[in-house]
Amino acid sequence: MLSFRFPLFIYIAPIGDISREKGNADMDYVIAFKGEAQTKVVLTDGVLARQLVRPFVGARCNGTTEVGIGFLNTDGQVQQFYAPDFFKNILQSWRGLRIFDRLTHIWKTTLQDCYNAAAPDPTYLEKRAFECLADQIGRRQLDIFLDKIRILVPAPGVLDQMLTIFDTSGVTLDVFELQSELKKGRLQSTLFLRFLINQEVQAYKQLNSEERAQYESEIRRMEQEAGRLITLQARAVAS
């Protein structure tokens, strides 16, 4: 059975308000999920200071759309945000937020470390990132914690709300991630998810041969680049 990553979302009546925030250089951010407000020690402009932050799963919209995790400051503005270049994984982002919740200190690369640590493949986490997280959580506790995080999923209502907010804001996601988690039995098979995946397959079938070739070529390029990054990071772990 083929797996696709076709950027198509169908309109579903929105649940709640769509939050758009400003960040650096007046970039627009779509906030799909907000965690609880937390006190962290945050490194800002070379200075460590205790402050109240609110983590979120969202998207940065600056010509292209990047999906990842960040946190808001007390003024409700985006203070930091991280998203990968190639993938738009809503579940990995949500899991990365669960890791963020456990931390007390936020350094320059902490959001990236949280996101990468939530990847299904643990070899994706480079040695430096593992050490930084282990310093705060504990080495043995981190291994156990990450094993639990990598299979954790949001409640169906929470996931549907995030998907709807992204959809109504024009943010496309990696549906392959959702399809994979459904096959593993971790996600509840809601009407929304079944409809979403079915629409993706139908859209792919409607492409002409030239469009299919272009689409598949782009997917191969993305996967090769992602594989190259994983290989580099795995070497770092082994060194």
mmCIF file of C-alpha atoms in Angstrom, residues 49-218:
data_model
loop_
_atom_site.group_PDB
_atom_site.id
_atom_site.type_symbol
_atom_site.label_atom_id
_atom_site.label_comp_id
_atom_site.label_asym_id
_atom_site.label_seq_id
_atom_site.Cartn_x
_atom_site.Cartn_y
_atom_site.Cartn_z
ATOM 1 C CA ALA A 49 16.521 34.981 33.497
ATOM 2 C CA ARG A 50 13.523 33.305 35.080
ATOM 3 C CA GLN A 51 10.321 34.056 33.202
ATOM 4 C CA LEU A 52 6.804 32.836 32.570
ATOM 5 C CA VAL A 53 6.351 31.196 29.162
ATOM 6 C CA ARG A 54 3.574 29.351 27.363
ATOM 7 C CA PRO A 55 4.618 26.613 24.919
ATOM 8 C CA PHE A 56 2.688 25.944 21.721
ATOM 9 C CA VAL A 57 2.426 23.841 18.582
ATOM 10 C CA GLY A 58 2.140 26.096 15.585
ATOM 11 C CA ALA A 59 3.295 27.228 12.182
ATOM 12 C CA ARG A 60 5.477 30.088 11.035
ATOM 13 C CA CYS A 61 4.197 31.662 7.840
ATOM 14 C CA ASN A 62 6.805 33.677 5.931
ATOM 15 C CA GLY A 63 6.199 32.806 2.295
ATOM 16 C CA THR A 64 6.623 29.123 3.130
ATOM 17 C CA THR A 65 4.970 27.375 6.046
ATOM 18 C CA GLU A 66 7.001 25.688 8.777
ATOM 19 C CA VAL A 67 5.335 23.542 11.444
ATOM 20 C CA GLY A 68 6.972 23.066 14.827
ATOM 21 C CA ILE A 69 7.084 24.219 18.452
ATOM 22 C CA GLY A 70 7.739 27.462 20.276
ATOM 23 C CA PHE A 71 6.782 29.499 23.296
ATOM 24 C CA LEU A 72 5.109 32.814 23.993
ATOM 25 C CA ASN A 73 6.361 35.443 26.431
ATOM 26 C CA THR A 74 4.197 37.275 28.966
ATOM 27 C CA ASP A 75 3.164 39.791 26.282
ATOM 28 C CA GLY A 76 1.704 36.956 24.199
ATOM 29 C CA GLN A 77 4.372 37.289 21.508
ATOM 30 C CA VAL A 78 6.379 34.433 20.045
ATOM 31 C CA GLN A 79 9.770 34.505 21.774
ATOM 32 C CA GLN A 80 11.331 31.378 20.265
ATOM 33 C CA PHE A 81 10.241 28.934 17.580
ATOM 34 C CA TYR A 82 11.743 25.895 15.885
ATOM 35 C CA ALA A 83 10.559 23.959 12.835
ATOM 36 C CA PRO A 84 12.454 21.566 10.522
ATOM 37 C CA ASP A 85 12.963 22.375 6.861
ATOM 38 C CA PHE A 86 11.499 19.235 5.315
ATOM 39 C CA PHE A 87 8.677 17.803 7.378
ATOM 40 C CA LYS A 88 5.467 19.192 8.868
ATOM 41 C CA ASN A 89 4.745 16.677 11.599
ATOM 42 C CA ILE A 90 1.979 17.649 13.985
ATOM 43 C CA LEU A 91 2.385 14.619 16.287
ATOM 44 C CA GLN A 92 6.140 14.966 16.604
ATOM 45 C CA SER A 93 5.630 18.644 17.422
ATOM 46 C CA TRP A 94 3.054 17.824 20.108
ATOM 47 C CA ARG A 95 5.360 15.178 21.605
ATOM 48 C CA GLY A 96 8.236 17.655 21.574
ATOM 49 C CA LEU A 97 6.104 19.952 23.710
ATOM 50 C CA ARG A 98 5.701 17.182 26.282
ATOM 51 C CA ILE A 99 9.500 17.040 26.550
ATOM 52 C CA PHE A 100 9.661 20.825 26.874
ATOM 53 C CA ASP A 101 7.295 20.589 29.857
ATOM 54 C CA ARG A 102 9.888 18.563 31.797
ATOM 55 C CA LEU A 103 12.712 21.078 31.416
ATOM 56 C CA THR A 104 13.707 23.910 33.738
ATOM 57 C CA HIS A 105 16.231 25.719 31.516
ATOM 58 C CA ILE A 106 15.775 26.846 27.917
ATOM 59 C CA TRP A 107 18.956 27.303 25.881
ATOM 60 C CA LYS A 108 19.463 28.363 22.278
ATOM 61 C CA THR A 109 18.910 24.868 20.830
ATOM 62 C CA THR A 110 16.415 23.513 23.379
ATOM 63 C CA LEU A 111 13.346 23.657 21.134
ATOM 64 C CA GLN A 112 15.203 21.870 18.349
ATOM 65 C CA ASP A 113 16.425 19.248 20.809
ATOM 66 C CA CYS A 114 12.887 18.649 22.091
ATOM 67 C CA TYR A 115 11.515 18.289 18.574
ATOM 68 C CA ASN A 116 14.251 15.897 17.415
ATOM 69 C CA ALA A 117 14.039 13.829 20.597
ATOM 70 C CA ALA A 118 10.349 13.186 19.817
ATOM 71 C CA ALA A 119 11.151 11.609 16.427
ATOM 72 C CA PRO A 120 10.008 7.973 16.002
ATOM 73 C CA ASP A 121 13.576 6.907 15.210
ATOM 74 C CA PRO A 122 15.803 7.520 18.278
ATOM 75 C CA THR A 123 18.945 7.626 16.103
ATOM 76 C CA TYR A 124 17.697 10.999 14.889
ATOM 77 C CA LEU A 125 18.787 12.537 18.202
ATOM 78 C CA GLU A 126 22.411 13.652 18.043
ATOM 79 C CA LYS A 127 24.767 13.134 20.953
ATOM 80 C CA ARG A 128 24.962 16.831 21.886
ATOM 81 C CA ALA A 129 21.174 17.135 22.079
ATOM 82 C CA PHE A 130 20.855 13.968 24.176
ATOM 83 C CA GLU A 131 23.463 15.248 26.629
ATOM 84 C CA CYS A 132 21.704 18.611 26.963
ATOM 85 C CA LEU A 133 18.374 16.966 27.755
ATOM 86 C CA ALA A 134 19.984 14.379 30.040
ATOM 87 C CA ASP A 135 21.581 17.182 32.082
ATOM 88 C CA GLN A 136 18.091 18.314 33.075
ATOM 89 C CA ILE A 137 16.114 15.072 33.172
ATOM 90 C CA GLY A 138 18.802 12.527 34.040
ATOM 91 C CA ARG A 139 20.402 10.026 31.648
ATOM 92 C CA ARG A 140 18.527 6.899 32.759
ATOM 93 C CA GLN A 141 15.252 8.752 33.242
ATOM 94 C CA LEU A 142 15.583 10.345 29.797
ATOM 95 C CA ASP A 143 15.775 7.001 27.983
ATOM 96 C CA ILE A 144 12.647 5.753 29.761
ATOM 97 C CA PHE A 145 10.860 9.074 29.309
ATOM 98 C CA LEU A 146 11.574 9.275 25.559
ATOM 99 C CA ASP A 147 10.357 5.710 25.010
ATOM 100 C CA LYS A 148 7.013 6.768 26.503
ATOM 101 C CA ILE A 149 6.875 10.102 24.662
ATOM 102 C CA ARG A 150 7.440 8.539 21.232
ATOM 103 C CA ILE A 151 4.196 6.541 21.469
ATOM 104 C CA LEU A 152 2.114 9.217 23.192
ATOM 105 C CA VAL A 153 -0.699 10.850 21.193
ATOM 106 C CA PRO A 154 -3.112 13.696 21.944
ATOM 107 C CA ALA A 155 -6.748 12.980 22.732
ATOM 108 C CA PRO A 156 -8.880 12.692 19.561
ATOM 109 C CA GLY A 157 -10.688 15.956 20.261
ATOM 110 C CA VAL A 158 -7.413 17.822 20.799
ATOM 111 C CA LEU A 159 -5.894 16.432 17.601
ATOM 112 C CA ASP A 160 -8.997 17.240 15.545
ATOM 113 C CA GLN A 161 -8.956 20.788 16.889
ATOM 114 C CA MET A 162 -5.291 21.265 15.941
ATOM 115 C CA LEU A 163 -5.877 19.840 12.460
ATOM 116 C CA THR A 164 -8.895 22.073 11.963
ATOM 117 C CA ILE A 165 -7.043 25.217 13.029
ATOM 118 C CA PHE A 166 -4.187 24.447 10.656
ATOM 119 C CA ASP A 167 -6.618 23.638 7.857
ATOM 120 C CA THR A 168 -8.690 26.789 8.167
ATOM 121 C CA SER A 169 -5.464 28.816 8.293
ATOM 122 C CA GLY A 170 -4.157 27.281 5.066
ATOM 123 C CA VAL A 171 -1.370 25.301 6.760
ATOM 124 C CA THR A 172 -0.618 21.932 5.147
ATOM 125 C CA LEU A 173 0.781 19.030 7.137
ATOM 126 C CA ASP A 174 2.541 15.702 6.583
ATOM 127 C CA VAL A 175 -0.420 13.332 6.415
ATOM 128 C CA PHE A 176 1.972 10.370 6.126
ATOM 129 C CA GLU A 177 2.780 10.766 9.827
ATOM 130 C CA LEU A 178 -0.908 10.469 10.742
ATOM 131 C CA GLN A 179 -1.386 7.486 8.442
ATOM 132 C CA SER A 180 1.612 5.728 9.987
ATOM 133 C CA GLU A 181 0.338 6.255 13.541
ATOM 134 C CA LEU A 182 -3.110 4.981 12.570
ATOM 135 C CA LYS A 183 -1.564 1.780 11.204
ATOM 136 C CA LYS A 184 0.318 1.287 14.473
ATOM 137 C CA GLY A 185 -2.951 1.592 16.389
ATOM 138 C CA ARG A 186 -1.871 4.607 18.413
ATOM 139 C CA LEU A 187 -4.418 7.030 16.987
ATOM 140 C CA GLN A 188 -8.141 6.576 17.266
ATOM 141 C CA SER A 189 -9.603 6.235 13.779
ATOM 142 C CA THR A 190 -11.960 9.193 13.773
ATOM 143 C CA LEU A 191 -14.136 10.207 10.834
ATOM 144 C CA PHE A 192 -11.949 13.278 10.360
ATOM 145 C CA LEU A 193 -8.718 11.283 9.957
ATOM 146 C CA ARG A 194 -10.259 8.667 7.653
ATOM 147 C CA PHE A 195 -11.737 11.397 5.465
ATOM 148 C CA LEU A 196 -8.453 13.289 5.411
ATOM 149 C CA ILE A 197 -6.369 10.329 4.283
ATOM 150 C CA ASN A 198 -8.974 9.226 1.733
ATOM 151 C CA GLN A 199 -9.017 12.712 0.209
ATOM 152 C CA GLU A 200 -5.229 12.638 -0.070
ATOM 153 C CA VAL A 201 -5.293 9.341 -1.957
ATOM 154 C CA GLN A 202 -8.037 10.572 -4.274
ATOM 155 C CA ALA A 203 -6.146 13.792 -4.983
ATOM 156 C CA TYR A 204 -3.038 11.795 -5.902
ATOM 157 C CA LYS A 205 -5.037 9.626 -8.292
ATOM 158 C CA GLN A 206 -6.277 12.741 -10.086
ATOM 159 C CA LEU A 207 -2.768 13.958 -10.902
ATOM 160 C CA ASN A 208 -1.635 13.500 -14.498
ATOM 161 C CA SER A 209 1.554 11.552 -15.235
ATOM 162 C CA GLU A 210 3.760 14.659 -15.341
ATOM 163 C CA GLU A 211 2.383 15.950 -12.026
ATOM 164 C CA ARG A 212 2.840 12.550 -10.392
ATOM 165 C CA ALA A 213 6.442 12.336 -11.581
ATOM 166 C CA GLN A 214 7.164 15.824 -10.257
ATOM 167 C CA TYR A 215 5.488 15.052 -6.937
ATOM 168 C CA GLU A 216 7.298 11.733 -6.447
ATOM 169 C CA SER A 217 10.623 13.303 -7.414
ATOM 170 C CA GLU A 218 10.172 15.959 -4.744
#
